[in-house]
Amino acid sequence: MSLSSTEKAILGVNLAEWENEFGSFATEHGLLPRTPTTESARTEGAILDDKLQRLLDTKFEAELAQEQNPDAVFSWKNPFALLNEAEFKRHVAISFERDGQQFLNGTNEVEVAPPASHREAAVDWSTRCNPPVREQGECLSCWAHAAVGVAEAAHCIATGNLLSLSVQQVTSCSTKGGSAGCNTGFPSYAIDYAAEGLCMDSAWPYRGQTGTCNNQCTKQRLAIGASTHTSGESGLMNALNKQPVVVTVASANSVWKNYVGGVVSACPAARSDHAAIAVGYDGQSYKIKNSWGTRWGDGGYIYLRANAGGRGTCNVAEDVSFPKLGASPDQPNQPNHPNQPNEPNQPNQPNQPNHPNQPNHPNQPNQPNHPNRPNHPKQPNRPNQPNHPNQPNQQNQPNRPNHPNQPNQPNHPNQPNQPNHPY
């Protein structure tokens, strides 16, 4: 399609505006057109014309999406504006197929939906136990981002402690079911992997590559169980009453590409190709947290129309997975640290003053040579009842100082020299 001089002038201004706002971000995250091997042979004018044409195509896409979704807002001012349809699909879409069939929810327990009367009219987890919006980059690791995000949220709900866990560990190490790092993956299996414990993001930061599974960092025990799943909008809302959940959606389309706000009510019919996190609903829409960074959408979020029936808007209710909420672990911060196996509930620490094998403990300076016990030199390790003839092993009775058979202890009615008795 040949552009007129007027179109080129207008688009040139638009392109300059886009490059000023998104150029550096697009370059850093691989959101620019692929450079052909013959690029060096193209003239500067031809390269510019190609960019202008791409921008014009994106404008048309946004206008069409707007017509189909009157309650949403779409714009060419987005990070993906210079990607054509095929390039955008390669950037965001993964396949949930296994052995030639669509495979989403794994084999774990199916959630039985309680009556609708038991759920809230509106829920928004983005205000509590909500990790920041992440950016997956060119790596097709949405499945790992979504699984880690719901694991973080579930652990926070159970313990009150919001951790930042390693998405890279899941991307590199969770391979069950055919998950393959930056190529494809299955959220339910990733949740199961996370339930076994994850390293902190600071110990294993995200690299945007499949990488190698070389887990040398300390795993954090999480208060979550294995994944479970549900489907349908009733099941989705019921699950959201408890926690954020992973949803699979159809995202490789102009609606998601150009979305900037409002409520989406129509998506092109397609198979689910992306995993994201549902964090709430209000009766009219579902609030979805994506992993395309905060410069996309409404601060990294998209709203999808509720009560659409079937699989839901953009397939949002087709498959919903989430970890079971578990009990708080004894050591939520460093449970598996080799130097902290029994903390903080170890009752038999070495500072117990009456241990029979610690006669010279520094907290018992007056026990072996007590001046009022000259007749019992052979009992230095029985400071509590050294003179009672019938109770040689009663070490844990500190409040019996005036026994009639202990005439030599008149000056110690309250036993002031035994302040460290554990009882």
PDB file of C-alpha atoms in Angstrom, residues 1 63 89 123 146 168 208 230 252 308 331 350 352 361 366 386 391 402 408 416:
ATOM      1  CA  MET A   1       0.000   0.000   0.000  1.00  0.00           C
ATOM      2  CA  GLU A  63     -10.219   1.488  15.333  1.00  0.00           C
ATOM      3  CA  LYS A  89       1.481 -13.563  17.900  1.00  0.00           C
ATOM      4  CA  VAL A 123     -13.542  -8.798  45.009  1.00  0.00           C
ATOM      5  CA  ALA A 146       1.224 -16.550  36.348  1.00  0.00           C
ATOM      6  CA  GLN A 168      13.358 -17.833  36.551  1.00  0.00           C
ATOM      7  CA  GLY A 208      14.144 -13.802  30.095  1.00  0.00           C
ATOM      8  CA  THR A 230     -12.252 -25.115  37.994  1.00  0.00           C
ATOM      9  CA  ALA A 252      -2.797 -12.952  20.242  1.00  0.00           C
ATOM     10  CA  ALA A 308     -20.572 -13.620  28.782  1.00  0.00           C
ATOM     11  CA  GLN A 331       9.821 -21.068  59.290  1.00  0.00           C
ATOM     12  CA  PRO A 350      22.118 -25.697  75.244  1.00  0.00           C
ATOM     13  CA  GLN A 352      19.307 -25.023  80.043  1.00  0.00           C
ATOM     14  CA  HIS A 361      27.630 -24.032  82.888  1.00  0.00           C
ATOM     15  CA  ASN A 366      26.908 -21.124  92.804  1.00  0.00           C
ATOM     16  CA  PRO A 386      20.455 -31.637  96.846  1.00  0.00           C
ATOM     17  CA  GLN A 391      14.016 -37.593  95.669  1.00  0.00           C
ATOM     18  CA  ASN A 402      12.098 -25.513 103.072  1.00  0.00           C
ATOM     19  CA  ASN A 408      20.994 -26.528 106.223  1.00  0.00           C
ATOM     20  CA  PRO A 416      17.384 -16.468  94.461  1.00  0.00           C
TER      21      PRO A 416
END
